[in-house]
Amino acid sequence: MRKGTLLGAILLLVVSPIVINLIVKSKPWFGVEAADNNDWIGFYGSYIGGIVTLIALVVTIRYTNQQYKDQDRKRVQPYITIKQLYKNFIVDETKSITYAMGAIYTLSQKKNSEEDVYFKELELHGEAMNIGLGTAVNIEFCDFSFDNKKIDVSPTSYHAIAVGDKILFKLLFFDLVIENNLLNDEYKVKKENKEIPDVYMNFSMLFDDLLGNKYVQQVRVRIQALETSVNIEGEQLPNTLLDKVTTPTLEVSKFKRR
């Protein structure tokens, strides 16, 4: 039930007795005289009571229909979970589909200050699986940001993921600069303590169910700002770590499909 409708019904119930009392005390409309004041009270009481009953009926029907729609939606609601895959697994085990794993974002930027953070290359390889009750369609990875820095890039799109199916994806960024004034407090504290500092990449997964309902899930990735991505044995160090994925919620208006 909408707050406006409920407020209107309550206001009508409160105001009705006052209005009836004023009408009874005033001269009747069109010169029609009632036998006595009780006739006016009975007439207007029944009239307004009928209006209140009609409003309550309409609100109840709308609420019931909404409940049925919500139950139908929950029966086909998708749920996408992400598993991080490391680069060597992707290259060694899935060579045949590596070329079809998403988009590469080239961000040509220059570091303006020594305090800014510069990433020559960032990679996140993952496996997105639908563990919900219905097929997810029109999937988009979009709304990317690093700490408080929004990145304007085209979304990575996929047509559909059926229940139990999965897709592989790759997010790759080049030449990314995050200005010092945008960095989170955790980064600055770790840097002062000479620890490996972290920044966070956030993005949204948007998708529809088979009934046309739109959902959003938020993904956060922790990125360690390493001076080198190779250890003393020459092995590649993963500096992007999947941090969390939220549960699906109905999409809000701030997310605009491209």
mmCIF file of N, CA, C and O in Angstrom, residues 56-140:
data_model
loop_
_atom_site.group_PDB
_atom_site.id
_atom_site.type_symbol
_atom_site.label_atom_id
_atom_site.label_comp_id
_atom_site.label_asym_id
_atom_site.label_seq_id
_atom_site.Cartn_x
_atom_site.Cartn_y
_atom_site.Cartn_z
ATOM 1 N N ALA A 56 -11.117 1.598 0.229
ATOM 2 C CA ALA A 56 -10.515 0.437 0.882
ATOM 3 C C ALA A 56 -10.517 -0.771 -0.040
ATOM 4 O O ALA A 56 -9.543 -1.537 -0.087
ATOM 5 N N LEU A 57 -11.597 -0.943 -0.818
ATOM 6 C CA LEU A 57 -11.684 -2.065 -1.755
ATOM 7 C C LEU A 57 -10.636 -1.946 -2.854
ATOM 8 O O LEU A 57 -9.960 -2.925 -3.195
ATOM 9 N N VAL A 58 -10.494 -0.735 -3.409
ATOM 10 C CA VAL A 58 -9.507 -0.512 -4.473
ATOM 11 C C VAL A 58 -8.090 -0.769 -3.956
ATOM 12 O O VAL A 58 -7.270 -1.426 -4.620
ATOM 13 N N VAL A 59 -7.795 -0.243 -2.761
ATOM 14 C CA VAL A 59 -6.469 -0.434 -2.173
ATOM 15 C C VAL A 59 -6.193 -1.912 -1.928
ATOM 16 O O VAL A 59 -5.099 -2.418 -2.193
ATOM 17 N N THR A 60 -7.205 -2.641 -1.423
ATOM 18 C CA THR A 60 -7.042 -4.074 -1.157
ATOM 19 C C THR A 60 -6.776 -4.858 -2.437
ATOM 20 O O THR A 60 -5.907 -5.737 -2.473
ATOM 21 N N ILE A 61 -7.513 -4.526 -3.514
ATOM 22 C CA ILE A 61 -7.320 -5.221 -4.797
ATOM 23 C C ILE A 61 -5.919 -4.956 -5.339
ATOM 24 O O ILE A 61 -5.230 -5.874 -5.793
ATOM 25 N N ARG A 62 -5.502 -3.696 -5.279
ATOM 26 C CA ARG A 62 -4.164 -3.356 -5.774
ATOM 27 C C ARG A 62 -3.087 -4.052 -4.960
ATOM 28 O O ARG A 62 -2.095 -4.554 -5.502
ATOM 29 N N TYR A 63 -3.267 -4.077 -3.650
ATOM 30 C CA TYR A 63 -2.282 -4.731 -2.782
ATOM 31 C C TYR A 63 -2.221 -6.230 -3.078
ATOM 32 O O TYR A 63 -1.130 -6.819 -3.156
ATOM 33 N N THR A 64 -3.381 -6.861 -3.254
ATOM 34 C CA THR A 64 -3.424 -8.297 -3.554
ATOM 35 C C THR A 64 -2.755 -8.601 -4.885
ATOM 36 O O THR A 64 -1.993 -9.569 -5.011
ATOM 37 N N ASN A 65 -3.046 -7.775 -5.900
ATOM 38 C CA ASN A 65 -2.408 -7.974 -7.211
ATOM 39 C C ASN A 65 -0.898 -7.832 -7.114
ATOM 40 O O ASN A 65 -0.145 -8.588 -7.753
ATOM 41 N N GLN A 66 -0.454 -6.863 -6.321
ATOM 42 C CA GLN A 66 0.985 -6.662 -6.159
ATOM 43 C C GLN A 66 1.631 -7.857 -5.477
ATOM 44 O O GLN A 66 2.744 -8.266 -5.824
ATOM 45 N N GLN A 67 0.906 -8.428 -4.510
ATOM 46 C CA GLN A 67 1.418 -9.610 -3.824
ATOM 47 C C GLN A 67 1.554 -10.789 -4.779
ATOM 48 O O GLN A 67 2.554 -11.518 -4.752
ATOM 49 N N TYR A 68 0.553 -10.985 -5.653
ATOM 50 C CA TYR A 68 0.624 -12.064 -6.642
ATOM 51 C C TYR A 68 1.796 -11.850 -7.602
ATOM 52 O O TYR A 68 2.523 -12.794 -7.943
ATOM 53 N N LYS A 69 1.972 -10.598 -8.057
ATOM 54 C CA LYS A 69 3.078 -10.303 -8.969
ATOM 55 C C LYS A 69 4.424 -10.568 -8.300
ATOM 56 O O LYS A 69 5.362 -11.072 -8.915
ATOM 57 N N ASP A 70 4.510 -10.190 -7.023
ATOM 58 C CA ASP A 70 5.764 -10.381 -6.308
ATOM 59 C C ASP A 70 6.059 -11.865 -6.127
ATOM 60 O O ASP A 70 7.213 -12.293 -6.222
ATOM 61 N N GLN A 71 5.021 -12.673 -5.883
ATOM 62 C CA GLN A 71 5.212 -14.122 -5.761
ATOM 63 C C GLN A 71 5.666 -14.727 -7.077
ATOM 64 O O GLN A 71 6.550 -15.593 -7.109
ATOM 65 N N ASP A 72 5.052 -14.276 -8.185
ATOM 66 C CA ASP A 72 5.464 -14.755 -9.512
ATOM 67 C C ASP A 72 6.916 -14.372 -9.788
ATOM 68 O O ASP A 72 7.686 -15.160 -10.357
ATOM 69 N N ARG A 73 7.296 -13.156 -9.410
ATOM 70 C CA ARG A 73 8.669 -12.688 -9.629
ATOM 71 C C ARG A 73 9.667 -13.554 -8.871
ATOM 72 O O ARG A 73 10.706 -13.949 -9.420
ATOM 73 N N LYS A 74 9.341 -13.864 -7.625
ATOM 74 C CA LYS A 74 10.271 -14.655 -6.803
ATOM 75 C C LYS A 74 10.440 -16.073 -7.330
ATOM 76 O O LYS A 74 11.470 -16.702 -7.089
ATOM 77 N N ARG A 75 9.430 -16.582 -8.056
ATOM 78 C CA ARG A 75 9.535 -17.944 -8.604
ATOM 79 C C ARG A 75 10.537 -18.037 -9.745
ATOM 80 O O ARG A 75 10.995 -19.126 -10.084
ATOM 81 N N VAL A 76 10.858 -16.890 -10.383
ATOM 82 C CA VAL A 76 11.780 -16.914 -11.534
ATOM 83 C C VAL A 76 12.976 -15.989 -11.296
ATOM 84 O O VAL A 76 13.670 -15.618 -12.236
ATOM 85 N N GLN A 77 13.229 -15.622 -10.044
ATOM 86 C CA GLN A 77 14.304 -14.657 -9.769
ATOM 87 C C GLN A 77 15.679 -15.289 -9.969
ATOM 88 O O GLN A 77 16.002 -16.303 -9.357
ATOM 89 N N PRO A 78 16.521 -14.697 -10.808
ATOM 90 C CA PRO A 78 17.896 -15.191 -10.956
ATOM 91 C C PRO A 78 18.753 -14.735 -9.770
ATOM 92 O O PRO A 78 18.390 -13.815 -9.036
ATOM 93 N N TYR A 79 19.878 -15.372 -9.615
ATOM 94 C CA TYR A 79 20.856 -14.993 -8.592
ATOM 95 C C TYR A 79 22.226 -15.334 -9.170
ATOM 96 O O TYR A 79 22.522 -16.496 -9.425
ATOM 97 N N ILE A 80 23.053 -14.328 -9.371
ATOM 98 C CA ILE A 80 24.356 -14.548 -9.982
ATOM 99 C C ILE A 80 25.441 -14.502 -8.917
ATOM 100 O O ILE A 80 25.531 -13.553 -8.140
ATOM 101 N N THR A 81 26.234 -15.542 -8.877
ATOM 102 C CA THR A 81 27.381 -15.579 -7.979
ATOM 103 C C THR A 81 28.661 -15.582 -8.804
ATOM 104 O O THR A 81 28.668 -16.051 -9.960
ATOM 105 N N ILE A 82 29.721 -15.025 -8.236
ATOM 106 C CA ILE A 82 30.987 -14.893 -8.967
ATOM 107 C C ILE A 82 32.087 -15.669 -8.248
ATOM 108 O O ILE A 82 32.226 -15.579 -7.026
ATOM 109 N N LYS A 83 32.834 -16.412 -9.014
ATOM 110 C CA LYS A 83 34.024 -17.098 -8.521
ATOM 111 C C LYS A 83 35.221 -16.525 -9.258
ATOM 112 O O LYS A 83 35.222 -16.438 -10.479
ATOM 113 N N GLN A 84 36.228 -16.125 -8.512
ATOM 114 C CA GLN A 84 37.413 -15.559 -9.156
ATOM 115 C C GLN A 84 38.291 -16.671 -9.708
ATOM 116 O O GLN A 84 38.502 -17.705 -9.072
ATOM 117 N N LEU A 85 38.787 -16.459 -10.923
ATOM 118 C CA LEU A 85 39.730 -17.381 -11.549
ATOM 119 C C LEU A 85 41.041 -16.649 -11.762
ATOM 120 O O LEU A 85 41.049 -15.467 -12.101
ATOM 121 N N TYR A 86 42.119 -17.338 -11.574
ATOM 122 C CA TYR A 86 43.407 -16.689 -11.733
ATOM 123 C C TYR A 86 43.923 -16.844 -13.150
ATOM 124 O O TYR A 86 43.551 -17.757 -13.876
ATOM 125 N N LYS A 87 44.782 -15.938 -13.504
ATOM 126 C CA LYS A 87 45.200 -15.787 -14.906
ATOM 127 C C LYS A 87 45.770 -17.079 -15.475
ATOM 128 O O LYS A 87 45.464 -17.461 -16.598
ATOM 129 N N ASN A 88 46.595 -17.777 -14.701
ATOM 130 C CA ASN A 88 47.220 -18.982 -15.246
ATOM 131 C C ASN A 88 46.181 -20.061 -15.541
ATOM 132 O O ASN A 88 46.297 -20.813 -16.490
ATOM 133 N N PHE A 89 45.100 -20.120 -14.726
ATOM 134 C CA PHE A 89 44.036 -21.094 -14.990
ATOM 135 C C PHE A 89 43.319 -20.752 -16.294
ATOM 136 O O PHE A 89 43.053 -21.611 -17.116
ATOM 137 N N ILE A 90 43.020 -19.463 -16.472
ATOM 138 C CA ILE A 90 42.319 -19.032 -17.686
ATOM 139 C C ILE A 90 43.142 -19.372 -18.928
ATOM 140 O O ILE A 90 42.647 -19.938 -19.891
ATOM 141 N N VAL A 91 44.416 -19.055 -18.901
ATOM 142 C CA VAL A 91 45.267 -19.254 -20.077
ATOM 143 C C VAL A 91 45.488 -20.742 -20.350
ATOM 144 O O VAL A 91 45.398 -21.201 -21.480
ATOM 145 N N ASP A 92 45.746 -21.506 -19.292
ATOM 146 C CA ASP A 92 46.117 -22.908 -19.478
ATOM 147 C C ASP A 92 44.926 -23.816 -19.749
ATOM 148 O O ASP A 92 45.029 -24.763 -20.518
ATOM 149 N N GLU A 93 43.788 -23.530 -19.087
ATOM 150 C CA GLU A 93 42.675 -24.466 -19.134
ATOM 151 C C GLU A 93 41.561 -24.076 -20.109
ATOM 152 O O GLU A 93 40.725 -24.891 -20.441
ATOM 153 N N THR A 94 41.521 -22.846 -20.545
ATOM 154 C CA THR A 94 40.398 -22.417 -21.392
ATOM 155 C C THR A 94 40.893 -21.644 -22.612
ATOM 156 O O THR A 94 40.318 -20.633 -22.981
ATOM 157 N N LYS A 95 41.936 -22.117 -23.231
ATOM 158 C CA LYS A 95 42.520 -21.408 -24.379
ATOM 159 C C LYS A 95 41.510 -21.192 -25.489
ATOM 160 O O LYS A 95 41.512 -20.171 -26.156
ATOM 161 N N SER A 96 40.638 -22.148 -25.693
ATOM 162 C CA SER A 96 39.727 -22.082 -26.839
ATOM 163 C C SER A 96 38.709 -20.954 -26.728
ATOM 164 O O SER A 96 38.144 -20.538 -27.725
ATOM 165 N N ILE A 97 38.441 -20.446 -25.512
ATOM 166 C CA ILE A 97 37.439 -19.391 -25.381
ATOM 167 C C ILE A 97 38.003 -18.118 -24.752
ATOM 168 O O ILE A 97 37.270 -17.205 -24.421
ATOM 169 N N THR A 98 39.324 -18.059 -24.626
ATOM 170 C CA THR A 98 39.938 -16.873 -24.026
ATOM 171 C C THR A 98 39.575 -15.608 -24.804
ATOM 172 O O THR A 98 39.318 -14.558 -24.231
ATOM 173 N N TYR A 99 39.510 -15.700 -26.111
ATOM 174 C CA TYR A 99 39.255 -14.524 -26.946
ATOM 175 C C TYR A 99 37.862 -13.952 -26.723
ATOM 176 O O TYR A 99 37.604 -12.799 -27.056
ATOM 177 N N ALA A 100 36.935 -14.728 -26.169
ATOM 178 C CA ALA A 100 35.539 -14.275 -26.049
ATOM 179 C C ALA A 100 35.163 -13.921 -24.612
ATOM 180 O O ALA A 100 34.020 -14.020 -24.223
ATOM 181 N N MET A 101 36.112 -13.481 -23.827
ATOM 182 C CA MET A 101 35.870 -13.319 -22.400
ATOM 183 C C MET A 101 35.662 -11.875 -21.956
ATOM 184 O O MET A 101 36.062 -11.495 -20.872
ATOM 185 N N GLY A 102 35.087 -11.057 -22.755
ATOM 186 C CA GLY A 102 34.744 -9.727 -22.255
ATOM 187 C C GLY A 102 35.506 -8.614 -22.931
ATOM 188 O O GLY A 102 36.040 -8.782 -24.020
ATOM 189 N N ALA A 103 35.573 -7.485 -22.275
ATOM 190 C CA ALA A 103 36.114 -6.271 -22.889
ATOM 191 C C ALA A 103 37.438 -5.880 -22.258
ATOM 192 O O ALA A 103 37.735 -6.213 -21.121
ATOM 193 N N ILE A 104 38.209 -5.137 -23.022
ATOM 194 C CA ILE A 104 39.465 -4.554 -22.544
ATOM 195 C C ILE A 104 39.297 -3.042 -22.561
ATOM 196 O O ILE A 104 38.907 -2.454 -23.571
ATOM 197 N N TYR A 105 39.586 -2.416 -21.429
ATOM 198 C CA TYR A 105 39.401 -0.971 -21.312
ATOM 199 C C TYR A 105 40.756 -0.287 -21.320
ATOM 200 O O TYR A 105 41.616 -0.569 -20.494
ATOM 201 N N THR A 106 40.979 0.599 -22.257
ATOM 202 C CA THR A 106 42.211 1.358 -22.335
ATOM 203 C C THR A 106 41.952 2.759 -21.804
ATOM 204 O O THR A 106 41.141 3.504 -22.357
ATOM 205 N N LEU A 107 42.628 3.101 -20.733
ATOM 206 C CA LEU A 107 42.443 4.402 -20.093
ATOM 207 C C LEU A 107 43.779 5.137 -20.107
ATOM 208 O O LEU A 107 44.628 4.919 -19.247
ATOM 209 N N SER A 108 43.980 5.973 -21.083
ATOM 210 C CA SER A 108 45.245 6.692 -21.203
ATOM 211 C C SER A 108 45.228 7.895 -20.281
ATOM 212 O O SER A 108 44.591 8.909 -20.555
ATOM 213 N N GLN A 109 45.912 7.785 -19.166
ATOM 214 C CA GLN A 109 45.958 8.866 -18.201
ATOM 215 C C GLN A 109 47.399 9.089 -17.761
ATOM 216 O O GLN A 109 48.242 8.201 -17.871
ATOM 217 N N LYS A 110 47.655 10.271 -17.234
ATOM 218 C CA LYS A 110 48.983 10.604 -16.746
ATOM 219 C C LYS A 110 48.923 10.910 -15.259
ATOM 220 O O LYS A 110 47.991 11.538 -14.791
ATOM 221 N N LYS A 111 49.935 10.497 -14.560
ATOM 222 C CA LYS A 111 50.022 10.733 -13.126
ATOM 223 C C LYS A 111 50.442 12.181 -12.890
ATOM 224 O O LYS A 111 51.511 12.615 -13.312
ATOM 225 N N ASN A 112 49.594 12.928 -12.183
ATOM 226 C CA ASN A 112 49.867 14.345 -11.952
ATOM 227 C C ASN A 112 50.657 14.608 -10.678
ATOM 228 O O ASN A 112 51.253 15.662 -10.520
ATOM 229 N N SER A 113 50.642 13.671 -9.744
ATOM 230 C CA SER A 113 51.299 13.870 -8.462
ATOM 231 C C SER A 113 51.960 12.578 -8.019
ATOM 232 O O SER A 113 51.517 11.485 -8.377
ATOM 233 N N GLU A 114 53.035 12.709 -7.229
ATOM 234 C CA GLU A 114 53.714 11.529 -6.696
ATOM 235 C C GLU A 114 52.818 10.744 -5.748
ATOM 236 O O GLU A 114 53.024 9.558 -5.529
ATOM 237 N N GLU A 115 51.820 11.417 -5.172
ATOM 238 C CA GLU A 115 50.921 10.767 -4.238
ATOM 239 C C GLU A 115 49.793 10.013 -4.942
ATOM 240 O O GLU A 115 49.060 9.250 -4.311
ATOM 241 N N ASP A 116 49.617 10.257 -6.230
ATOM 242 C CA ASP A 116 48.593 9.528 -6.986
ATOM 243 C C ASP A 116 49.012 8.066 -7.145
ATOM 244 O O ASP A 116 50.207 7.735 -7.107
ATOM 245 N N VAL A 117 48.035 7.200 -7.337
ATOM 246 C CA VAL A 117 48.308 5.773 -7.540
ATOM 247 C C VAL A 117 48.137 5.441 -9.015
ATOM 248 O O VAL A 117 47.126 5.795 -9.625
ATOM 249 N N TYR A 118 49.126 4.778 -9.565
ATOM 250 C CA TYR A 118 49.116 4.442 -10.988
ATOM 251 C C TYR A 118 49.149 2.928 -11.156
ATOM 252 O O TYR A 118 49.974 2.243 -10.559
ATOM 253 N N PHE A 119 48.217 2.421 -11.951
ATOM 254 C CA PHE A 119 48.197 1.000 -12.292
ATOM 255 C C PHE A 119 48.436 0.874 -13.791
ATOM 256 O O PHE A 119 47.619 1.334 -14.590
ATOM 257 N N LYS A 120 49.523 0.239 -14.136
ATOM 258 C CA LYS A 120 49.796 0.024 -15.554
ATOM 259 C C LYS A 120 48.795 -0.956 -16.142
ATOM 260 O O LYS A 120 48.357 -0.824 -17.286
ATOM 261 N N GLU A 121 48.426 -1.953 -15.341
ATOM 262 C CA GLU A 121 47.502 -2.973 -15.826
ATOM 263 C C GLU A 121 46.766 -3.595 -14.646
ATOM 264 O O GLU A 121 47.364 -3.910 -13.621
ATOM 265 N N LEU A 122 45.442 -3.756 -14.786
ATOM 266 C CA LEU A 122 44.623 -4.435 -13.778
ATOM 267 C C LEU A 122 43.792 -5.492 -14.477
ATOM 268 O O LEU A 122 43.181 -5.225 -15.515
ATOM 269 N N GLU A 123 43.756 -6.693 -13.915
ATOM 270 C CA GLU A 123 42.986 -7.778 -14.509
ATOM 271 C C GLU A 123 42.128 -8.456 -13.457
ATOM 272 O O GLU A 123 42.551 -8.653 -12.320
ATOM 273 N N LEU A 124 40.913 -8.794 -13.836
ATOM 274 C CA LEU A 124 40.062 -9.646 -13.003
ATOM 275 C C LEU A 124 39.441 -10.697 -13.909
ATOM 276 O O LEU A 124 38.683 -10.371 -14.818
ATOM 277 N N HIS A 125 39.776 -11.932 -13.669
ATOM 278 C CA HIS A 125 39.191 -13.058 -14.401
ATOM 279 C C HIS A 125 38.187 -13.737 -13.486
ATOM 280 O O HIS A 125 38.472 -13.978 -12.311
ATOM 281 N N GLY A 126 37.023 -14.031 -14.007
ATOM 282 C CA GLY A 126 36.015 -14.629 -13.144
ATOM 283 C C GLY A 126 35.053 -15.537 -13.874
ATOM 284 O O GLY A 126 35.017 -15.609 -15.107
ATOM 285 N N GLU A 127 34.277 -16.228 -13.064
ATOM 286 C CA GLU A 127 33.247 -17.142 -13.535
ATOM 287 C C GLU A 127 31.935 -16.714 -12.883
ATOM 288 O O GLU A 127 31.813 -16.726 -11.663
ATOM 289 N N ALA A 128 30.974 -16.282 -13.688
ATOM 290 C CA ALA A 128 29.665 -15.867 -13.181
ATOM 291 C C ALA A 128 28.676 -16.995 -13.413
ATOM 292 O O ALA A 128 28.481 -17.435 -14.543
ATOM 293 N N MET A 129 28.039 -17.449 -12.335
ATOM 294 C CA MET A 129 27.120 -18.587 -12.408
ATOM 295 C C MET A 129 25.756 -18.193 -11.867
ATOM 296 O O MET A 129 25.650 -17.479 -10.869
ATOM 297 N N ASN A 130 24.718 -18.634 -12.541
ATOM 298 C CA ASN A 130 23.340 -18.353 -12.112
ATOM 299 C C ASN A 130 22.867 -19.486 -11.198
ATOM 300 O O ASN A 130 22.615 -20.595 -11.640
ATOM 301 N N ILE A 131 22.727 -19.176 -9.900
ATOM 302 C CA ILE A 131 22.266 -20.179 -8.936
ATOM 303 C C ILE A 131 20.835 -19.871 -8.479
ATOM 304 O O ILE A 131 20.387 -20.400 -7.451
ATOM 305 N N GLY A 132 20.136 -19.021 -9.217
ATOM 306 C CA GLY A 132 18.781 -18.630 -8.844
ATOM 307 C C GLY A 132 17.736 -19.613 -9.329
ATOM 308 O O GLY A 132 18.025 -20.779 -9.627
ATOM 309 N N LEU A 133 16.498 -19.130 -9.446
ATOM 310 C CA LEU A 133 15.365 -19.987 -9.822
ATOM 311 C C LEU A 133 14.936 -19.804 -11.269
ATOM 312 O O LEU A 133 14.074 -20.534 -11.751
ATOM 313 N N GLY A 134 15.503 -18.799 -11.957
ATOM 314 C CA GLY A 134 15.119 -18.549 -13.338
ATOM 315 C C GLY A 134 16.277 -17.994 -14.141
ATOM 316 O O GLY A 134 17.312 -17.595 -13.590
ATOM 317 N N THR A 135 16.110 -17.963 -15.460
ATOM 318 C CA THR A 135 17.150 -17.487 -16.364
ATOM 319 C C THR A 135 17.371 -15.991 -16.202
ATOM 320 O O THR A 135 16.422 -15.212 -16.075
ATOM 321 N N ALA A 136 18.637 -15.565 -16.211
ATOM 322 C CA ALA A 136 18.999 -14.150 -16.225
ATOM 323 C C ALA A 136 19.282 -13.748 -17.665
ATOM 324 O O ALA A 136 20.008 -14.434 -18.383
ATOM 325 N N VAL A 137 18.682 -12.648 -18.121
ATOM 326 C CA VAL A 137 18.887 -12.176 -19.492
ATOM 327 C C VAL A 137 19.362 -10.730 -19.461
ATOM 328 O O VAL A 137 19.200 -10.020 -18.470
ATOM 329 N N ASN A 138 19.962 -10.311 -20.577
ATOM 330 C CA ASN A 138 20.455 -8.939 -20.739
ATOM 331 C C ASN A 138 21.408 -8.550 -19.608
ATOM 332 O O ASN A 138 21.269 -7.502 -18.968
ATOM 333 N N ILE A 139 22.409 -9.393 -19.369
ATOM 334 C CA ILE A 139 23.352 -9.145 -18.279
ATOM 335 C C ILE A 139 24.347 -8.072 -18.690
ATOM 336 O O ILE A 139 24.878 -8.090 -19.804
ATOM 337 N N GLU A 140 24.610 -7.134 -17.785
ATOM 338 C CA GLU A 140 25.597 -6.081 -18.028
ATOM 339 C C GLU A 140 26.492 -5.918 -16.811
ATOM 340 O O GLU A 140 26.013 -5.917 -15.674
#
